[in-house]
Short mmCIF file of C-alpha atoms in Angstrom, two decimals:
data_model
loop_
_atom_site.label_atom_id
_atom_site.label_comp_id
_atom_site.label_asym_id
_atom_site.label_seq_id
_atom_site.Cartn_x
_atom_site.Cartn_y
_atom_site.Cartn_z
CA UNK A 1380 44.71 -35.16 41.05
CA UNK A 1381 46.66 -37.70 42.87
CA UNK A 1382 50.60 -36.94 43.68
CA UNK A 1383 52.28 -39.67 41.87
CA UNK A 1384 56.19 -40.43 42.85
CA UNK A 1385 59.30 -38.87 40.86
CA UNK A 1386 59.94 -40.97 37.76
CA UNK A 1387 63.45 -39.45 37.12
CA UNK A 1388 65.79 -38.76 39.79
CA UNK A 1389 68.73 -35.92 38.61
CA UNK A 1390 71.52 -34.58 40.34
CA UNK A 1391 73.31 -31.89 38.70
CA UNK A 1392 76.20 -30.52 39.80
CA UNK A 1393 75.85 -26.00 39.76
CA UNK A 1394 72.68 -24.40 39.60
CA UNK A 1395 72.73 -23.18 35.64
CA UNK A 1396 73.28 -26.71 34.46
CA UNK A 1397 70.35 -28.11 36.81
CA UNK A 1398 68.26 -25.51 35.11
CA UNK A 1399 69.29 -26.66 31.49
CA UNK A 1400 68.40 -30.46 32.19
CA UNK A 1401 65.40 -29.44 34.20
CA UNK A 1402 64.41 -27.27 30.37
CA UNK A 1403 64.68 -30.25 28.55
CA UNK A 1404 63.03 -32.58 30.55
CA UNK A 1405 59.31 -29.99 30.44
CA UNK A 1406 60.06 -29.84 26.52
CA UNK A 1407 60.04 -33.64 26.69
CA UNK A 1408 56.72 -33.40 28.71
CA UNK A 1409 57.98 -34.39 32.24
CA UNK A 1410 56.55 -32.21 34.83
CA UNK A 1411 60.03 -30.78 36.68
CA UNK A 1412 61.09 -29.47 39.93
CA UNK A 1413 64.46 -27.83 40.29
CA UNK A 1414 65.59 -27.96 44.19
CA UNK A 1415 68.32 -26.00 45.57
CA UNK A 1416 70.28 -28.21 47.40
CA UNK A 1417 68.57 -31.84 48.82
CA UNK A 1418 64.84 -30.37 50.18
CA UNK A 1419 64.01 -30.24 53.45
CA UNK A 1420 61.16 -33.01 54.64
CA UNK A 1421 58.86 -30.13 54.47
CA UNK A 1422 59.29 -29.22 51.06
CA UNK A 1423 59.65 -32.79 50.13
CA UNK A 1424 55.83 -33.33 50.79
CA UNK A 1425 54.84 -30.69 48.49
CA UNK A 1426 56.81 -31.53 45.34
CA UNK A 1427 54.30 -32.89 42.86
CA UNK A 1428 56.66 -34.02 39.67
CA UNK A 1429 57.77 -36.49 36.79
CA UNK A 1430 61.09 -35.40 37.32
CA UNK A 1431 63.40 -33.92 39.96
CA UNK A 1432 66.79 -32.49 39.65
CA UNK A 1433 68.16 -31.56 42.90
CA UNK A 1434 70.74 -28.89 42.05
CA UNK A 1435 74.08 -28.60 43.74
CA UNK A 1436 77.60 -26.47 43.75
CA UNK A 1437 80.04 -29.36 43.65
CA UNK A 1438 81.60 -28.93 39.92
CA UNK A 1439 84.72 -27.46 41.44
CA UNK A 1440 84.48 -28.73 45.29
CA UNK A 1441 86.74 -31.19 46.53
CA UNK A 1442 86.64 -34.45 45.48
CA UNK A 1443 84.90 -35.85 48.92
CA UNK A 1444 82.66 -33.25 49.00
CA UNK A 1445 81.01 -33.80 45.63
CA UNK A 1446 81.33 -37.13 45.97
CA UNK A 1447 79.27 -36.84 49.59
CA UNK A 1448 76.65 -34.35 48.54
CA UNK A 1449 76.02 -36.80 45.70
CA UNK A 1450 75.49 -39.22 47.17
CA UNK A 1451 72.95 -37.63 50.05
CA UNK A 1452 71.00 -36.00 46.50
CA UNK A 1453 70.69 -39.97 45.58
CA UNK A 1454 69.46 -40.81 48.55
CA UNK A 1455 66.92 -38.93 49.17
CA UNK A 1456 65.99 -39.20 45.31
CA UNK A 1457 65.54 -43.61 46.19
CA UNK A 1458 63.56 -42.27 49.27
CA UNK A 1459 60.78 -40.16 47.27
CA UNK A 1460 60.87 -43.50 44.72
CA UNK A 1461 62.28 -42.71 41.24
CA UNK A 1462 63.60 -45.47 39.51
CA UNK A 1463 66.00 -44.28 37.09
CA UNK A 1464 68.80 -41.46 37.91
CA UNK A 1465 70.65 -39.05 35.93
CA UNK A 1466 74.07 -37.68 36.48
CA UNK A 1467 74.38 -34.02 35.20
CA UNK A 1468 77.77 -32.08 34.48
CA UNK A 1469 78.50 -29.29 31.90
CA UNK A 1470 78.47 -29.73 28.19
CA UNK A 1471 81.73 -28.30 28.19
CA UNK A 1472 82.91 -31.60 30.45
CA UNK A 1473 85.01 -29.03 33.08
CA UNK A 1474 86.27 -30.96 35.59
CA UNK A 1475 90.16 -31.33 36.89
CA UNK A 1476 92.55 -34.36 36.10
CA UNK A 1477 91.08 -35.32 39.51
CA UNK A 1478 87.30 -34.94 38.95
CA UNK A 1479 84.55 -34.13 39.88
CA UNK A 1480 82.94 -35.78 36.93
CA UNK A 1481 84.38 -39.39 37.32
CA UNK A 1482 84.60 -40.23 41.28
CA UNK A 1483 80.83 -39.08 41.12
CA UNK A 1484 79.66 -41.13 38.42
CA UNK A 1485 81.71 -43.84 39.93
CA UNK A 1486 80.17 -43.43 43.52
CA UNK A 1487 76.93 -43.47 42.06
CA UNK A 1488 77.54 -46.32 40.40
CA UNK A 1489 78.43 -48.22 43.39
CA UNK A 1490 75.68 -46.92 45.48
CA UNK A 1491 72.96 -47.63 42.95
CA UNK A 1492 74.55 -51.45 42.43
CA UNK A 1493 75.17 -50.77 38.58
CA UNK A 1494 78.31 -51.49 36.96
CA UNK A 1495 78.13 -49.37 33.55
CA UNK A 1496 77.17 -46.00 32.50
CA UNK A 1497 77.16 -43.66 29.16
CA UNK A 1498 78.97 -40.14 29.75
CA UNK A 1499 78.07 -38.02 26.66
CA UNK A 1500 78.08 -34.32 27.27
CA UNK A 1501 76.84 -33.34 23.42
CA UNK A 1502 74.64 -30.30 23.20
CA UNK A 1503 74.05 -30.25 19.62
CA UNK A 1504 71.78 -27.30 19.84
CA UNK A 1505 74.43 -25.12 21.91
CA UNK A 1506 77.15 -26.24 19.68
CA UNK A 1507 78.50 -28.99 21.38
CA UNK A 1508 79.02 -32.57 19.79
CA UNK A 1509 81.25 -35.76 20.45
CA UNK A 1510 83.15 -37.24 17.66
CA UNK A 1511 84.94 -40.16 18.04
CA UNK A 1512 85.46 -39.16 21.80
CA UNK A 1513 86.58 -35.38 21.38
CA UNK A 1514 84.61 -32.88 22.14
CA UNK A 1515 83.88 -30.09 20.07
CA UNK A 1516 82.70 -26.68 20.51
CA UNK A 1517 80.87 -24.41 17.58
CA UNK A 1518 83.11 -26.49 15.08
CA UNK A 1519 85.89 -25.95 17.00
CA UNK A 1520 88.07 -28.65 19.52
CA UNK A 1521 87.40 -27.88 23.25
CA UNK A 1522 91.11 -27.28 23.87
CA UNK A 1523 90.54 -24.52 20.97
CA UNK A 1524 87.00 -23.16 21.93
CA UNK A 1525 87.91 -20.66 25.08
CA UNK A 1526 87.42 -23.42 27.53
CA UNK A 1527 91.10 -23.75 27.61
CA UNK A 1528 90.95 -20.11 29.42
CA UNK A 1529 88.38 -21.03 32.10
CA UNK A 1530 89.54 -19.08 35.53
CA UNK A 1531 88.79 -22.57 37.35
CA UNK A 1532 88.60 -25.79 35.13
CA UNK A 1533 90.35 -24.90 31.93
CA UNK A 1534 89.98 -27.59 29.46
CA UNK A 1535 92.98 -28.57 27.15
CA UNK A 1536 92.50 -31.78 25.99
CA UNK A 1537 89.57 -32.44 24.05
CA UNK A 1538 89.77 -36.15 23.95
CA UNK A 1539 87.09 -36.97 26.65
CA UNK A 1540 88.20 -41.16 27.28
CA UNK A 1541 91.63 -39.40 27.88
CA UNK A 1542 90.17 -37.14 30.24
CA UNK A 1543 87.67 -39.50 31.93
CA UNK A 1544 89.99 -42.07 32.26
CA UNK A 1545 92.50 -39.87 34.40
CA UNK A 1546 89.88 -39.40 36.71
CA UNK A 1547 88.93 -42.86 37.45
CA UNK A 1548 89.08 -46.33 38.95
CA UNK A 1549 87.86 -48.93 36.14
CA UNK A 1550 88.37 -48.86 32.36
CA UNK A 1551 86.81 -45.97 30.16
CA UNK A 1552 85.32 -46.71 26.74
CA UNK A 1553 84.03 -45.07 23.22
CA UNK A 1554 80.79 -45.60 21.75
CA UNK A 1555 81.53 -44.37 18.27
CA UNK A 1556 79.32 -42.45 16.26
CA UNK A 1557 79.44 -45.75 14.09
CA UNK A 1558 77.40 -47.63 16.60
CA UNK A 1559 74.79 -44.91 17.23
CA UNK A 1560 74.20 -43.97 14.09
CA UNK A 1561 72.72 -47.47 13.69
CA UNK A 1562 70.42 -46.79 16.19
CA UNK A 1563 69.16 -47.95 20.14
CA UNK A 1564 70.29 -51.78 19.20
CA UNK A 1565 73.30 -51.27 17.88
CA UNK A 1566 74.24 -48.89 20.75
CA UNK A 1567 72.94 -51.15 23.13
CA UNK A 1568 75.01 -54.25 21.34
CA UNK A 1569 77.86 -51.91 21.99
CA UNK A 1570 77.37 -51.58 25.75
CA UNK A 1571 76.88 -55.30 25.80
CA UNK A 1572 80.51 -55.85 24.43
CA UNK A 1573 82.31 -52.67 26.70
CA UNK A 1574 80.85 -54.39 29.61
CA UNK A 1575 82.65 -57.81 28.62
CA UNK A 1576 85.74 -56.18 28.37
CA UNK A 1577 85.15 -54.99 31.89
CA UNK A 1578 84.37 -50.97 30.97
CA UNK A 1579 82.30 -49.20 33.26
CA UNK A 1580 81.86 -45.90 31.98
CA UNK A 1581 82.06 -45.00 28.14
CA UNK A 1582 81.96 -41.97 26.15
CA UNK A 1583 79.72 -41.65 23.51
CA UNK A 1584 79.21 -39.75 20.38
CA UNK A 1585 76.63 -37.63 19.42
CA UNK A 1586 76.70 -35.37 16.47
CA UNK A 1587 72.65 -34.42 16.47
CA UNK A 1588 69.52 -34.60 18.54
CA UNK A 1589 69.02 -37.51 17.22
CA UNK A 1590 71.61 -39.35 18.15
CA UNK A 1591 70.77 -38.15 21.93
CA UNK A 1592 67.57 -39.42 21.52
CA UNK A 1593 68.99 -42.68 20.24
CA UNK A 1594 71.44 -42.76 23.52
CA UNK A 1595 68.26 -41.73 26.03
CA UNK A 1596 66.12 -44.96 23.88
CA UNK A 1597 69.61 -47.14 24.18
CA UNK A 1598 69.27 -46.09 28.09
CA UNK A 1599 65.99 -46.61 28.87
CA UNK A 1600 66.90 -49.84 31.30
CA UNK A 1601 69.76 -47.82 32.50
CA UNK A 1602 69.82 -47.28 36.48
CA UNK A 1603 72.15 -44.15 36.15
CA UNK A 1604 72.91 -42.20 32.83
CA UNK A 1605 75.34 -39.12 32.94
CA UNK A 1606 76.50 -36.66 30.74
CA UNK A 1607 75.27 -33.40 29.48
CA UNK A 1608 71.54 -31.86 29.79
CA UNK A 1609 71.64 -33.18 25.97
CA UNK A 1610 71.25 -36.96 26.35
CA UNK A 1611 68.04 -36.66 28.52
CA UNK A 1612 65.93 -35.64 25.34
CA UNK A 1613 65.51 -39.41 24.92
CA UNK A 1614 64.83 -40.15 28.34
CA UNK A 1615 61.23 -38.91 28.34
CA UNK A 1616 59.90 -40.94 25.76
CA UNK A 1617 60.90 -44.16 27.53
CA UNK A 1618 58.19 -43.12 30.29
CA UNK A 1619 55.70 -41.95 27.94
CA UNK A 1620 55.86 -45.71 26.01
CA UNK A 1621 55.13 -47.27 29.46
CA UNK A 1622 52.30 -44.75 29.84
CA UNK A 1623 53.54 -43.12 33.17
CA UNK A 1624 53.16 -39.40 31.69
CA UNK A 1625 50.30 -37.37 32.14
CA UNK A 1626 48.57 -35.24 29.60
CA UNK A 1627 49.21 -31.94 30.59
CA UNK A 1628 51.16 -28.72 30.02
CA UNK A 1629 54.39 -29.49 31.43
CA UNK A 1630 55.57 -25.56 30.75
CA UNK A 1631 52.68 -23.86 32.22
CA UNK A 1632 54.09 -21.05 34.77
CA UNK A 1633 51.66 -17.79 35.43
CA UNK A 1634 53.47 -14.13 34.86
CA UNK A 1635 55.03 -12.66 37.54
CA UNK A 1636 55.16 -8.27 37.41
CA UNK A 1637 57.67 -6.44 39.03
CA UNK A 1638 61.13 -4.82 38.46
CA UNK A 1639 64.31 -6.99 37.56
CA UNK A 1640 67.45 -6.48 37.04
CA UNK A 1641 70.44 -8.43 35.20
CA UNK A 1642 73.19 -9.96 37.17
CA UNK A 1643 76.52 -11.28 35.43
CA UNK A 1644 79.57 -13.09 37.17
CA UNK A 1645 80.68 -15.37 33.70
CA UNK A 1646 84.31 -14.39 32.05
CA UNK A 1647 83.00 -16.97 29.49
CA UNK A 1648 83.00 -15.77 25.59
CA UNK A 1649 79.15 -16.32 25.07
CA UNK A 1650 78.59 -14.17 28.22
CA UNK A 1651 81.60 -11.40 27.38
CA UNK A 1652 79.53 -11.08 24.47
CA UNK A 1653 76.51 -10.26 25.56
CA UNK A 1654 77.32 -7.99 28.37
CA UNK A 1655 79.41 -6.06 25.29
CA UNK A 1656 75.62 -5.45 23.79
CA UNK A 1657 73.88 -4.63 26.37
CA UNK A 1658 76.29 -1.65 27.13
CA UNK A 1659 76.38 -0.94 23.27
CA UNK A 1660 72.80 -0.02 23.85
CA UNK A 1661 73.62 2.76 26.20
CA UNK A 1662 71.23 1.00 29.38
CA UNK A 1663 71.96 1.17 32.71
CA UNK A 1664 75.03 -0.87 33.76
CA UNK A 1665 77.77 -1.09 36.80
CA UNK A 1666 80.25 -2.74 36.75
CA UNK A 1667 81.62 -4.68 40.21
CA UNK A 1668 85.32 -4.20 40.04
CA UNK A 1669 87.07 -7.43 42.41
CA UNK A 1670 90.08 -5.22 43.28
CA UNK A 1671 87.68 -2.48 44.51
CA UNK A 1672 86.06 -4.58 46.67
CA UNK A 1673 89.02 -6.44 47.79
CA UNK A 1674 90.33 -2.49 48.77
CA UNK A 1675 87.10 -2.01 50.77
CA UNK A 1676 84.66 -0.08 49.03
CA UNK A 1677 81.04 -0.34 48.99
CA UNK A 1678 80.48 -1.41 45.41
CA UNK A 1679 77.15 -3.10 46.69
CA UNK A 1680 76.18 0.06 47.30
CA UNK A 1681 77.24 1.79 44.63
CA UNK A 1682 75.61 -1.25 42.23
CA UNK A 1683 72.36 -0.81 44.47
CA UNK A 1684 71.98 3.02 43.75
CA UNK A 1685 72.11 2.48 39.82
CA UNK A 1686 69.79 -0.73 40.24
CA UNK A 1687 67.12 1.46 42.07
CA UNK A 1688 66.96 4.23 39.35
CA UNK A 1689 64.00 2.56 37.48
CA UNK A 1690 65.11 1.39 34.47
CA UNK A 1691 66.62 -2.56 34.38
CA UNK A 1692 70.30 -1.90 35.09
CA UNK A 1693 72.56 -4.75 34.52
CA UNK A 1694 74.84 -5.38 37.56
CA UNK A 1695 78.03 -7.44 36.36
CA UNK A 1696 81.38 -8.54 36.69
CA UNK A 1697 82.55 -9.96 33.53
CA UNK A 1698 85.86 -9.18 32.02
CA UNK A 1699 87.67 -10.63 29.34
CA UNK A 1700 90.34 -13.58 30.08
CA UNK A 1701 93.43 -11.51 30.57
CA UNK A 1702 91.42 -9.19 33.03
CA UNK A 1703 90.41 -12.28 34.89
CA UNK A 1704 94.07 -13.77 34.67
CA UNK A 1705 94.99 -10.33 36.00
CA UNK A 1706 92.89 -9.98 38.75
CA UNK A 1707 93.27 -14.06 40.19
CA UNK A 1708 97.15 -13.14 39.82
CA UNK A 1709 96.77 -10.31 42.50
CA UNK A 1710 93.90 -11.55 44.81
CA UNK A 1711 94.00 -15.60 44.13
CA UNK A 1712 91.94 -17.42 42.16
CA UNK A 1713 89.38 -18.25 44.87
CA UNK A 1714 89.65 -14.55 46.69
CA UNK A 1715 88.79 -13.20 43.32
CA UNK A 1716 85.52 -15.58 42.57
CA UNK A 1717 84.14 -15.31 46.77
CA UNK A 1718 84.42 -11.65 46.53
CA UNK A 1719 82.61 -11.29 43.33
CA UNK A 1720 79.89 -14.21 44.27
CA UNK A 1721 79.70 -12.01 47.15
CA UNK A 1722 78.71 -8.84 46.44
CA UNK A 1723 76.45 -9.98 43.64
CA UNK A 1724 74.52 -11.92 46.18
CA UNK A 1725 74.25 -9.03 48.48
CA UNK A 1726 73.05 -7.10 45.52
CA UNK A 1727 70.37 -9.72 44.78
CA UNK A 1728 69.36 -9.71 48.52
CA UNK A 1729 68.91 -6.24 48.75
CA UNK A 1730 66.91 -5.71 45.50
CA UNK A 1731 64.65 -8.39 46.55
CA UNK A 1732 63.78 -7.02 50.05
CA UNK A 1733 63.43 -3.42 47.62
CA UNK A 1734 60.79 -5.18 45.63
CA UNK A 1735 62.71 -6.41 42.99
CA UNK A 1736 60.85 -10.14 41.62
CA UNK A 1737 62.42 -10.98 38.26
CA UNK A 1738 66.29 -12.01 38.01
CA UNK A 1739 68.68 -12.57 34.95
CA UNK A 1740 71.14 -14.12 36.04
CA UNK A 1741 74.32 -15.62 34.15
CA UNK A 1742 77.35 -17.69 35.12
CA UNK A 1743 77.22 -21.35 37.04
CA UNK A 1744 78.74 -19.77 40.18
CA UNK A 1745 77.41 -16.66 40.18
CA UNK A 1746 74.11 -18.66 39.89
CA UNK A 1747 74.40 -19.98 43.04
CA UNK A 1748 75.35 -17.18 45.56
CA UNK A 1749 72.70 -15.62 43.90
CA UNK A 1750 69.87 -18.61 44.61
CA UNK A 1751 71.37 -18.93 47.89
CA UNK A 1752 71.70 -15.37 48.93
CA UNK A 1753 67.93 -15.34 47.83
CA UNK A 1754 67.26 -17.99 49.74
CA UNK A 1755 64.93 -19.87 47.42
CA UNK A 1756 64.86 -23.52 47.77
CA UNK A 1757 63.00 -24.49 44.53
CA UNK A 1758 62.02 -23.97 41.13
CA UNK A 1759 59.41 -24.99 38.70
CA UNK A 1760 60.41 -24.91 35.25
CA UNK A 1761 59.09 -23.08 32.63
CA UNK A 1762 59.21 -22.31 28.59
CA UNK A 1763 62.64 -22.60 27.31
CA UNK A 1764 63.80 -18.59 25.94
CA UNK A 1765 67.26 -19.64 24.58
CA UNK A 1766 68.41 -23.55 23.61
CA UNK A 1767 69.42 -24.38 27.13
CA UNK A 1768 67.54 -21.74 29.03
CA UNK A 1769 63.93 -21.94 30.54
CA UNK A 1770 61.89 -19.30 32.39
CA UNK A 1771 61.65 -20.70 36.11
CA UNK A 1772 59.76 -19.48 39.48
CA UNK A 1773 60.39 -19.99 43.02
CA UNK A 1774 58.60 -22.40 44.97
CA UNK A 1775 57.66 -22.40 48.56
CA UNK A 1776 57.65 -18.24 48.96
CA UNK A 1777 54.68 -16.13 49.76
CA UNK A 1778 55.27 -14.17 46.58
CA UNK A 1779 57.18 -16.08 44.25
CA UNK A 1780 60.07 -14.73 41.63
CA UNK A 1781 60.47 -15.10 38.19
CA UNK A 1782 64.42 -16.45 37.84
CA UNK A 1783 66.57 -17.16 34.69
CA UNK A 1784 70.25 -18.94 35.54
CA UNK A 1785 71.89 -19.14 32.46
CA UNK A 1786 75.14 -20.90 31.88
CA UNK A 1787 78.00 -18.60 30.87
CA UNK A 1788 78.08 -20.21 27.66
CA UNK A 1789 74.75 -20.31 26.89
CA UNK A 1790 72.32 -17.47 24.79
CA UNK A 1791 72.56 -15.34 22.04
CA UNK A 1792 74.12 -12.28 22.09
CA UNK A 1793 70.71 -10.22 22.93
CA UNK A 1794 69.83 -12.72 25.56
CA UNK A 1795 69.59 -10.21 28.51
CA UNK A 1796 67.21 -8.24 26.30
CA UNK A 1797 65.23 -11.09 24.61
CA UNK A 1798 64.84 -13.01 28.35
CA UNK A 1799 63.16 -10.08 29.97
CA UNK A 1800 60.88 -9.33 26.76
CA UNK A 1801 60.06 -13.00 27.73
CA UNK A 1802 59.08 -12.31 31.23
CA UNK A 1803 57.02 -9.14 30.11
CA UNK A 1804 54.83 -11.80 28.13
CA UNK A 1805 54.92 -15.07 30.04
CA UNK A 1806 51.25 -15.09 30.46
CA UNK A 1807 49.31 -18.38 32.03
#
């Protein structure tokens, strides 16, 4: 068959959140490639998808920096020829009072020659919805939900035009649930009339799946749409009315054999949570203590000689919120995250040149010292295992790994458990 150009160009900003777009998108039929980082020319050439979304670490870089490596993922998206771009950032909408979330969308804006966008992180199915601009989280404001604890972008104000507006240039607007629940043409009405008023970006609300499939219909003209991995369950359908998908199965992946091992860097609740069970069933677990290593002792090896037993041993280093607080308040807030991302990269290294092909991993950052310490430089995406949470498998090695990122916030509390029954059976 033919390689047809990228339809959908996506640029996500950490490695867990690429993988949650890049999960809808196959459950919406689009064929998807997850890069790490813009792809090399080489790798380029091979990439045979509907959709790409080149993953990135710039949630909590400077404000140049993610606005640079943006805009070099956008450009080489235009070069492979997909015609409609998607700005991804966490359901959870961290970001600063000085970005990342706004100067992005704004600098894609500019570069792409548009002068409106949505921003609508709404995850239903994770628990996250918009109402009338504020964000909530299982039922429960943002500013109330844990967020407001987050070691690096702790979210206190749940009113999202509030918080978008402080980090950008032109006026930010509300699409009310009002106007969506009406449907595409009333939402698009809406646009119409923020645009006259000289709004560039506007929140919207979304309370349900379908209103994000409303918003991705509403969008389907759009040059750039951001917000959460939620609004792009619309987007597919747009391509499959113009006839541009194939007829194929977008999820197929073959089953990959070999030991694995869990690897946790998230304080988040979700992720607390399900550490807590995995050591309630008495498996193998070490924990990687940041003061330890910050004294000079070989936790790596330590964590390495557990791993190597036999049994899957979860390697981790999440601790509740006052154990974080207590840690960042000796070491420093970024001391304490680059030691942990650290070691648990060293750990993945090591495992992998042991033998080791399947990897749980959870936490954004963690996430990406471990993809990078692996040195993988793309996925294709699998079945989903948890709302949020596909199987995936390296591209471009000789023998290929089966990886799981999963957001902090993201699974049930047996997800370590259910993700590598899911492995076990992932047959082609």
């Amino acid at each position: 068959m033919n390689k047809l150009p990228p339809l959908l160009g996506c640029i996500a900003d950490d490695f867990t959140g690429a993988t949650d777009l890049a999960n809808i998108l196959v459950r919406g039929g689009m064929r998807t490639v997850q890069t790490i980082g813009v792809p090399s020319a080489g790798l380029a050439a091979s990439l045979d998808a509907d959709a790409i979304v080149i993953a990135l670490k710039s949630r909590t870089a400077p404000v140049e920096q993610a606005v640079a490596q943006s805009l070099q993922a956008l450009r080489w998206l235009q070069a492979q020829g997909c015609t409609q771009f998607f700005f991804k950032y966490c359901s959870t909408f961290d970001s600063t009072a000085e970005g990342n979330i706004g100067p992005v969308a704004e600098a894609l804006q500019q570069a792409l020659g548009t002068d409106f966008a949505i921003a609508c992180p709404a995850f239903p199915g994770a628990g996250r919805t918009v109402y009338q601009g504020h964000l909530f989280v299982n039922q429960r404001l943002l500013n109330e939900s844990g967020m407001e604890n987050h070691p690096l972008t702790p979210m206190r104000d749940p009113d999202l035009v509030r918080v978008l507006q402080s980090q950008s240039q032109a006026k930010v607007g509300l699409i009310a649930q009002g106007a969506v629940a009406q449907g595409a043409a009333s939402v698009r009405e809406r646009i119409a009339a923020l645009r006259a008023q000289g709004v560039r970006l506007a929140v919207a609300d979304a309370i349900s799946d379908a209103d994000l499939v409303t918003l991705g219909e509403a969008c389907a003209d759009a040059r750039l749409v951001t917000g959460g991995s939620g609004v792009a369950q619309g987007l597919p359908a747009n391509f499959r009315r113009l006839g541009k998908l194939r007829d194929s199965d977008a999820a197929q992946l073959s089953r990959i054999d070999g030991p694995a091992v869990v690897l946790s860097g998230s304080a988040s609740t979700a992720t607390n949570g399900q550490v807590a069970a995995w050591l309630r069933s008495g498996r193998p677990a070490y924990r990687i203590d940041p003061l330890a290593l910050a004294r000079g002792e070989d936790v790596v090896a330590a964590a390495l000689a557990l791993a190597g037993v036999g049994e899957t041993a979860l390697i981790y280093a999440t601790s509740s919120p006052d154990e974080v607080r207590r840690v960042q308040a000796e070491l420093g807030v970024a001391r304490a995250g680059a030691l942990v991302e650290e070691a648990l990269g060293q750990v993945a290294a090591r495992l992998r040149a042991a033998g080791t092909r399947r990897f749980i991993v959870a936490g954004g950052e963690t996430s990406g010292a471990v993809i990078q310490a692996l040195e993988l430089q793309a996925l294709r995406i699998g079945r989903q295992i948890d709302p949020g949470v596909p199987e995936t498998q390296s591209l471009g090695d000789d023998q290929p790994l089966a990886v799981v990122l999963k957001s902090g916030n993201f699974g049930s509390e047996d997800f370590f458990d259910k993700a590598l029954k899911h492995l076990d059976g992932a047959a082609a």
